[in-house]
Amino acid sequence: MKKFVQKLTKKHDSQPVRLLLILREIQAQYHFIPQDAIEQLAQLLHIERTQIISVIEFYSFFHLTARGQYDILMSDSITDHMLGKHALMDYFCEKLGIEIGDVRADGLVSIDNTSCSGMCDQGPAGLVNGYALTNLNRSRIDAIVELVNQQVPVNEWPTIFFSTTDNIYKRNILLESTITAGEALKSAFTRGLKETLHEVEISGLRGRGGAGFSTAMKWRFCSEEAETERYVVCNADEGEPGTFKDRVLLNSYADQVFEGMTLCAAVIGAKQGFLYLRGEYLHLFEPLQQILQARRAQALLGNNILKSGLDFDIEIRLGAGAYICGEESALIESLEGKRGIPRNRPPYPVTQGYLQKPTVVNNVETFFAAAKIAVAGGQAFADLGTKKSKGTKILSISGDCERPGIYEYPFGTSVNEILHDCHASHAFGIQVGGPSGVFIARDEFNRQLAFEDLATGGSFIILNEGRNILALVKNFTHFFAHESCGFCTPCRVGTALLQKQLDKIVDGHGSAGDVVALEELCQLVKNYSHCGLGQTAANPIISTLQRYPEIYQKLLKKISYEPGFDLDGALENARKMANRDDANAHLAQVEEENE
Ligand SMILES: Cc1cc2nc3c(=O)[nH]c(=O)nc-3n(C[C@H](O)[C@H](O)[C@H](O)COP(=O)(O)O)c2cc1C
Ligand code: SF4
C-alpha cells in the first residue's frame, strides 16, 4: 500500500488541493481509506491527519472502515420510491443475505442507500462501485447477485445494466441545433470579446443553476477584478433530487459546454477551468476526458487557442457524494481538497473564489447557452421568453407521466402545456425545483415557467392522484437532514428536529400542538440557517402545510374536544406565543383538558 499511495500522490503532484482525487483512488483500491494511508498522506501532502480524517468523514463515498469489494448503493429519490425501490431494496438485501448498511461477513459485498443518483427518468437506479445502474428490476438484481457471488469484475458485467438514455422529448433554440466545435470561439474572436460579452448581456441570460443571477454581469464583475489570476468553474454537481438535465448535456453536448467555459475564460482572462462533476456521474468521466483531449488536438484548449493568444485548459474534478457541494462556495472548498462547508458571502466567488482568486462559477446549462449565444447573437435568445426570463429552460421531468425525460421550453410556458407534452393526464400536484423548490397543486397548473413565477433549476416531479404526498415530504425532509453539512446549528439540529417532528405526525403520534411546533421549527430553520440548504430545507413542509393542511390534520391523534371548544382559537394563541416551550405547554394543557 505504501508504494501505491506514494505513486498516487506523485501523480497528483503532492498537491493538497487534489486530496479528493487521491482519496477516491485509495477508496476504489482498498474499499476504504486505511489509517496507514492517512498517516502517509499527511506526511506527503504536509497536512494534518485530523484534517484528512474530517474530509473522509464529510463525503459519503469515503469510508474509514471497509465496504464490500462490490459496494452497492440504491438511489433514494422519491421517484425511485415511486418506481418500487423499497420492495427492490428488500429483495436485493434478501438475495445478498445482508441488511441495509451492512457489509457481508465474507467482505465481498455491501449495500446501502444513497441520495438521488440523477437517473429519475430511468429508475429505480443505483450505483455499483460508483458506476450508475439503471432500470433495476428483480431479474437484473438476480443477475447482479450472481455476478457478485461469482466475483465477476464490474467492467465485465453486461453493458445494458449501465446503459443510460437521454430521453429528449422537446427541443427549442438550444437543443434543436447545436454549434460545431470551435464555432463560438471563432465568432467571439472575430466579433471581439467585449462585443461578445455585450451579446451575452443582450441575451438576458440568467444562471440556470437556480438563483438566476445575470451571467453577463457575473463575467463582467470577474473580469474587472484587479487580480489577474482567474478561474472558470462549471458546476456539474447536479445533486437536487429530480434533476438530470446536466447529465444529458454532458452526455451528448459536452463539446458545447466546454466551448462555453472557454468562451468565459477568454472574456474574463482565465487560464484554468474546472468541471466539478458529481461522483454519481463517474460513468461520464472517461468520455469527457476524451472530448477534452480531442479539443486539445483541435487547438480549442491548451496554449494559443485558435491562434488567439488565449491559453486555457480544463480539468475534471469528481465530487464524492455531498449535495452541499453544489452550493458554489462549498464547491470551491471541495475543489481545494477540503470539506464542502459553504463560505461566508460576501466576498462572492467573482472576487474571492478558488484559491481566493476571482472565479466564475456557472451551471452546465448556462455555459451551454452562452456558447450558442456567441454564435447566434443575443437577440435570437432574448426574443424568446418573458420580460424578466429570457430564452429557454431545459427541464428534467419525472414521476407520474408517460414520457419522463428532457424538455426545453421558452420561459413563459404554462405548466398545463408541459403536462400535456409529457403525457401526464392525472397529475394532482408537481414538485417544482426539487426538494428546495415548491409543491404546486392542480389549481396552479396555469402558472408559468419563469423566474418571476415558477423559478426552477429544472426539476419537475409529477404526482398523480392517489400518491401519498406526505411520503414525498418525508423523503425530502430526510434528504435535507442527511445532507446538512453540520456547520451551523439551526440547520444541523433543525433539520434533524424537522425529520423527527414530521415522522411523529406522519406516523400518527402527533397532536395539533405538534403541527404548530412543526410550523415554528420550519421558520426557525428557514430564517437562521447559514446557507441555501438550510434556508430551503423546510420548503416541502411549508408548501404542503399551506396547500393541504387537511392532510396533516387527518393524521393527528384523535382527541375529542368538548362541544363548542374553540380549537382554532387555542392554536392561534399558541402561534402568538413568543416562546416555543410556552406554546407547547399551553397546547399540552388544552389537550389534557379535553382528553
Ligand atoms: C444547497 C445548494 C445546492 C446547489 N446545487 C447546485 C447544483 O447542483 N448545480 C448548480 O449549478 N447550482 C447549484 N446551486 C447554486 C450554486 O450555488 C450557484 O448559484 C450556481 O452554480 C451558479 O451558476 P449559475 O449562475 O449559472 O446558475 C446550489 C445551491 C445550493 C444552496
Ligand atoms: S445551512 Fe446547513 S448546509 Fe448550510 S452551512 Fe448550515 S449546516 Fe451547512
PDB file of N, CA, C and O in Angstrom, residues 11-53:
ATOM      1  N   LYS A  11       1.597  11.249  -8.674  1.00  0.00           N
ATOM      2  CA  LYS A  11       0.775  11.509  -9.867  1.00  0.00           C
ATOM      3  C   LYS A  11      -0.007  12.823  -9.707  1.00  0.00           C
ATOM      4  O   LYS A  11      -0.243  13.543 -10.673  1.00  0.00           O
ATOM      5  N   HIS A  12      -0.384  13.118  -8.489  1.00  0.00           N
ATOM      6  CA  HIS A  12      -1.153  14.348  -8.233  1.00  0.00           C
ATOM      7  C   HIS A  12      -0.257  15.474  -7.719  1.00  0.00           C
ATOM      8  O   HIS A  12      -0.715  16.391  -7.035  1.00  0.00           O
ATOM      9  N   ASP A  13       1.025  15.401  -8.065  1.00  0.00           N
ATOM     10  CA  ASP A  13       1.994  16.470  -7.746  1.00  0.00           C
ATOM     11  C   ASP A  13       2.010  16.849  -6.265  1.00  0.00           C
ATOM     12  O   ASP A  13       2.291  18.008  -5.928  1.00  0.00           O
ATOM     13  N   SER A  14       1.662  15.912  -5.414  1.00  0.00           N
ATOM     14  CA  SER A  14       1.641  16.149  -3.955  1.00  0.00           C
ATOM     15  C   SER A  14       0.880  17.420  -3.589  1.00  0.00           C
ATOM     16  O   SER A  14       1.240  18.143  -2.664  1.00  0.00           O
ATOM     17  N   GLN A  15      -0.161  17.703  -4.339  1.00  0.00           N
ATOM     18  CA  GLN A  15      -0.936  18.929  -4.074  1.00  0.00           C
ATOM     19  C   GLN A  15      -2.112  18.646  -3.141  1.00  0.00           C
ATOM     20  O   GLN A  15      -3.000  17.860  -3.488  1.00  0.00           O
ATOM     21  N   PRO A  16      -2.164  19.322  -2.007  1.00  0.00           N
ATOM     22  CA  PRO A  16      -3.289  19.111  -1.080  1.00  0.00           C
ATOM     23  C   PRO A  16      -4.640  19.408  -1.735  1.00  0.00           C
ATOM     24  O   PRO A  16      -5.642  18.796  -1.383  1.00  0.00           O
ATOM     25  N   VAL A  17      -4.662  20.329  -2.720  1.00  0.00           N
ATOM     26  CA  VAL A  17      -5.952  20.633  -3.370  1.00  0.00           C
ATOM     27  C   VAL A  17      -6.497  19.420  -4.117  1.00  0.00           C
ATOM     28  O   VAL A  17      -7.686  19.365  -4.445  1.00  0.00           O
ATOM     29  N   ARG A  18      -5.635  18.439  -4.355  1.00  0.00           N
ATOM     30  CA  ARG A  18      -6.078  17.252  -5.093  1.00  0.00           C
ATOM     31  C   ARG A  18      -6.403  16.087  -4.148  1.00  0.00           C
ATOM     32  O   ARG A  18      -6.495  14.931  -4.577  1.00  0.00           O
ATOM     33  N   LEU A  19      -6.600  16.428  -2.872  1.00  0.00           N
ATOM     34  CA  LEU A  19      -6.840  15.387  -1.867  1.00  0.00           C
ATOM     35  C   LEU A  19      -8.037  14.498  -2.225  1.00  0.00           C
ATOM     36  O   LEU A  19      -7.976  13.275  -2.086  1.00  0.00           O
ATOM     37  N   LEU A  20      -9.112  15.105  -2.718  1.00  0.00           N
ATOM     38  CA  LEU A  20     -10.306  14.304  -3.018  1.00  0.00           C
ATOM     39  C   LEU A  20     -10.019  13.262  -4.099  1.00  0.00           C
ATOM     40  O   LEU A  20     -10.476  12.123  -4.027  1.00  0.00           O
ATOM     41  N   LEU A  21      -9.238  13.682  -5.105  1.00  0.00           N
ATOM     42  CA  LEU A  21      -8.912  12.750  -6.193  1.00  0.00           C
ATOM     43  C   LEU A  21      -8.076  11.594  -5.657  1.00  0.00           C
ATOM     44  O   LEU A  21      -8.280  10.431  -6.023  1.00  0.00           O
ATOM     45  N   ILE A  22      -7.163  11.932  -4.766  1.00  0.00           N
ATOM     46  CA  ILE A  22      -6.294  10.897  -4.186  1.00  0.00           C
ATOM     47  C   ILE A  22      -7.134   9.935  -3.337  1.00  0.00           C
ATOM     48  O   ILE A  22      -7.026   8.707  -3.462  1.00  0.00           O
ATOM     49  N   LEU A  23      -8.002  10.504  -2.512  1.00  0.00           N
ATOM     50  CA  LEU A  23      -8.831   9.654  -1.647  1.00  0.00           C
ATOM     51  C   LEU A  23      -9.755   8.763  -2.470  1.00  0.00           C
ATOM     52  O   LEU A  23      -9.998   7.609  -2.126  1.00  0.00           O
ATOM     53  N   ARG A  24     -10.264   9.301  -3.565  1.00  0.00           N
ATOM     54  CA  ARG A  24     -11.145   8.494  -4.435  1.00  0.00           C
ATOM     55  C   ARG A  24     -10.421   7.239  -4.903  1.00  0.00           C
ATOM     56  O   ARG A  24     -10.978   6.146  -4.910  1.00  0.00           O
ATOM     57  N   GLU A  25      -9.156   7.430  -5.302  1.00  0.00           N
ATOM     58  CA  GLU A  25      -8.416   6.278  -5.837  1.00  0.00           C
ATOM     59  C   GLU A  25      -8.073   5.274  -4.738  1.00  0.00           C
ATOM     60  O   GLU A  25      -8.081   4.066  -4.970  1.00  0.00           O
ATOM     61  N   ILE A  26      -7.775   5.777  -3.551  1.00  0.00           N
ATOM     62  CA  ILE A  26      -7.481   4.849  -2.438  1.00  0.00           C
ATOM     63  C   ILE A  26      -8.752   4.072  -2.069  1.00  0.00           C
ATOM     64  O   ILE A  26      -8.724   2.859  -1.878  1.00  0.00           O
ATOM     65  N   GLN A  27      -9.877   4.794  -2.011  1.00  0.00           N
ATOM     66  CA  GLN A  27     -11.160   4.143  -1.695  1.00  0.00           C
ATOM     67  C   GLN A  27     -11.474   3.053  -2.725  1.00  0.00           C
ATOM     68  O   GLN A  27     -11.887   1.943  -2.367  1.00  0.00           O
ATOM     69  N   ALA A  28     -11.238   3.372  -4.016  1.00  0.00           N
ATOM     70  CA  ALA A  28     -11.534   2.399  -5.075  1.00  0.00           C
ATOM     71  C   ALA A  28     -10.631   1.166  -4.947  1.00  0.00           C
ATOM     72  O   ALA A  28     -11.069   0.042  -5.177  1.00  0.00           O
ATOM     73  N   GLN A  29      -9.403   1.387  -4.542  1.00  0.00           N
ATOM     74  CA  GLN A  29      -8.446   0.289  -4.458  1.00  0.00           C
ATOM     75  C   GLN A  29      -8.683  -0.617  -3.254  1.00  0.00           C
ATOM     76  O   GLN A  29      -8.664  -1.828  -3.354  1.00  0.00           O
ATOM     77  N   TYR A  30      -8.916   0.008  -2.073  1.00  0.00           N
ATOM     78  CA  TYR A  30      -8.983  -0.777  -0.828  1.00  0.00           C
ATOM     79  C   TYR A  30     -10.390  -0.875  -0.237  1.00  0.00           C
ATOM     80  O   TYR A  30     -10.577  -1.480   0.808  1.00  0.00           O
ATOM     81  N   HIS A  31     -11.363  -0.204  -0.853  1.00  0.00           N
ATOM     82  CA  HIS A  31     -12.753  -0.169  -0.380  1.00  0.00           C
ATOM     83  C   HIS A  31     -12.896   0.597   0.932  1.00  0.00           C
ATOM     84  O   HIS A  31     -13.938   0.565   1.572  1.00  0.00           O
ATOM     85  N   PHE A  32     -11.867   1.249   1.383  1.00  0.00           N
ATOM     86  CA  PHE A  32     -11.900   2.201   2.493  1.00  0.00           C
ATOM     87  C   PHE A  32     -10.578   2.954   2.478  1.00  0.00           C
ATOM     88  O   PHE A  32      -9.711   2.682   1.639  1.00  0.00           O
ATOM     89  N   ILE A  33     -10.453   3.920   3.402  1.00  0.00           N
ATOM     90  CA  ILE A  33      -9.190   4.663   3.474  1.00  0.00           C
ATOM     91  C   ILE A  33      -8.462   4.185   4.736  1.00  0.00           C
ATOM     92  O   ILE A  33      -8.809   4.583   5.860  1.00  0.00           O
ATOM     93  N   PRO A  34      -7.467   3.327   4.586  1.00  0.00           N
ATOM     94  CA  PRO A  34      -6.789   2.767   5.767  1.00  0.00           C
ATOM     95  C   PRO A  34      -6.035   3.841   6.554  1.00  0.00           C
ATOM     96  O   PRO A  34      -5.558   4.822   5.980  1.00  0.00           O
ATOM     97  N   GLN A  35      -5.922   3.610   7.860  1.00  0.00           N
ATOM     98  CA  GLN A  35      -5.216   4.555   8.745  1.00  0.00           C
ATOM     99  C   GLN A  35      -3.784   4.798   8.275  1.00  0.00           C
ATOM    100  O   GLN A  35      -3.302   5.931   8.306  1.00  0.00           O
ATOM    101  N   ASP A  36      -3.122   3.726   7.824  1.00  0.00           N
ATOM    102  CA  ASP A  36      -1.730   3.892   7.368  1.00  0.00           C
ATOM    103  C   ASP A  36      -1.650   4.844   6.189  1.00  0.00           C
ATOM    104  O   ASP A  36      -0.711   5.630   6.065  1.00  0.00           O
ATOM    105  N   ALA A  37      -2.654   4.742   5.312  1.00  0.00           N
ATOM    106  CA  ALA A  37      -2.664   5.639   4.142  1.00  0.00           C
ATOM    107  C   ALA A  37      -2.863   7.085   4.592  1.00  0.00           C
ATOM    108  O   ALA A  37      -2.251   8.009   4.041  1.00  0.00           O
ATOM    109  N   ILE A  38      -3.668   7.259   5.627  1.00  0.00           N
ATOM    110  CA  ILE A  38      -3.913   8.619   6.143  1.00  0.00           C
ATOM    111  C   ILE A  38      -2.612   9.212   6.701  1.00  0.00           C
ATOM    112  O   ILE A  38      -2.250  10.354   6.392  1.00  0.00           O
ATOM    113  N   GLU A  39      -1.912   8.404   7.494  1.00  0.00           N
ATOM    114  CA  GLU A  39      -0.627   8.874   8.062  1.00  0.00           C
ATOM    115  C   GLU A  39       0.330   9.272   6.946  1.00  0.00           C
ATOM    116  O   GLU A  39       0.957  10.325   6.978  1.00  0.00           O
ATOM    117  N   GLN A  40       0.401   8.397   5.944  1.00  0.00           N
ATOM    118  CA  GLN A  40       1.337   8.635   4.837  1.00  0.00           C
ATOM    119  C   GLN A  40       0.959   9.901   4.060  1.00  0.00           C
ATOM    120  O   GLN A  40       1.822  10.713   3.716  1.00  0.00           O
ATOM    121  N   LEU A  41      -0.345  10.046   3.805  1.00  0.00           N
ATOM    122  CA  LEU A  41      -0.809  11.242   3.064  1.00  0.00           C
ATOM    123  C   LEU A  41      -0.503  12.512   3.838  1.00  0.00           C
ATOM    124  O   LEU A  41      -0.095  13.532   3.267  1.00  0.00           O
ATOM    125  N   ALA A  42      -0.680  12.436   5.162  1.00  0.00           N
ATOM    126  CA  ALA A  42      -0.423  13.618   5.991  1.00  0.00           C
ATOM    127  C   ALA A  42       1.022  14.075   5.811  1.00  0.00           C
ATOM    128  O   ALA A  42       1.303  15.267   5.689  1.00  0.00           O
ATOM    129  N   GLN A  43       1.922  13.094   5.764  1.00  0.00           N
ATOM    130  CA  GLN A  43       3.342  13.437   5.584  1.00  0.00           C
ATOM    131  C   GLN A  43       3.629  13.959   4.184  1.00  0.00           C
ATOM    132  O   GLN A  43       4.278  14.976   3.999  1.00  0.00           O
ATOM    133  N   LEU A  44       3.098  13.240   3.187  1.00  0.00           N
ATOM    134  CA  LEU A  44       3.423  13.602   1.803  1.00  0.00           C
ATOM    135  C   LEU A  44       2.784  14.919   1.364  1.00  0.00           C
ATOM    136  O   LEU A  44       3.342  15.654   0.554  1.00  0.00           O
ATOM    137  N   LEU A  45       1.588  15.190   1.893  1.00  0.00           N
ATOM    138  CA  LEU A  45       0.886  16.414   1.460  1.00  0.00           C
ATOM    139  C   LEU A  45       1.087  17.572   2.442  1.00  0.00           C
ATOM    140  O   LEU A  45       0.610  18.686   2.203  1.00  0.00           O
ATOM    141  N   HIS A  46       1.770  17.269   3.553  1.00  0.00           N
ATOM    142  CA  HIS A  46       2.017  18.286   4.600  1.00  0.00           C
ATOM    143  C   HIS A  46       0.711  18.879   5.118  1.00  0.00           C
ATOM    144  O   HIS A  46       0.542  20.091   5.192  1.00  0.00           O
ATOM    145  N   ILE A  47      -0.234  18.001   5.413  1.00  0.00           N
ATOM    146  CA  ILE A  47      -1.460  18.456   6.084  1.00  0.00           C
ATOM    147  C   ILE A  47      -1.729  17.560   7.293  1.00  0.00           C
ATOM    148  O   ILE A  47      -1.244  16.434   7.358  1.00  0.00           O
ATOM    149  N   GLU A  48      -2.495  18.092   8.234  1.00  0.00           N
ATOM    150  CA  GLU A  48      -2.776  17.343   9.459  1.00  0.00           C
ATOM    151  C   GLU A  48      -3.598  16.095   9.138  1.00  0.00           C
ATOM    152  O   GLU A  48      -4.515  16.149   8.312  1.00  0.00           O
ATOM    153  N   ARG A  49      -3.287  15.003   9.853  1.00  0.00           N
ATOM    154  CA  ARG A  49      -4.068  13.788   9.622  1.00  0.00           C
ATOM    155  C   ARG A  49      -5.538  13.987  10.043  1.00  0.00           C
ATOM    156  O   ARG A  49      -6.443  13.456   9.440  1.00  0.00           O
ATOM    157  N   THR A  50      -5.741  14.837  11.063  1.00  0.00           N
ATOM    158  CA  THR A  50      -7.119  15.097  11.506  1.00  0.00           C
ATOM    159  C   THR A  50      -7.915  15.788  10.388  1.00  0.00           C
ATOM    160  O   THR A  50      -9.112  15.569  10.241  1.00  0.00           O
ATOM    161  N   GLN A  51      -7.195  16.613   9.621  1.00  0.00           N
ATOM    162  CA  GLN A  51      -7.873  17.293   8.500  1.00  0.00           C
ATOM    163  C   GLN A  51      -8.296  16.261   7.445  1.00  0.00           C
ATOM    164  O   GLN A  51      -9.403  16.317   6.907  1.00  0.00           O
ATOM    165  N   ILE A  52      -7.411  15.295   7.210  1.00  0.00           N
ATOM    166  CA  ILE A  52      -7.728  14.261   6.219  1.00  0.00           C
ATOM    167  C   ILE A  52      -8.927  13.432   6.706  1.00  0.00           C
ATOM    168  O   ILE A  52      -9.856  13.150   5.956  1.00  0.00           O
ATOM    169  N   ILE A  53      -8.894  13.107   7.994  1.00  0.00           N
ATOM    170  CA  ILE A  53      -9.999  12.305   8.545  1.00  0.00           C
ATOM    171  C   ILE A  53     -11.323  13.078   8.441  1.00  0.00           C
ATOM    172  O   ILE A  53     -12.355  12.523   8.068  1.00  0.00           O
TER     173      ILE A  53
END
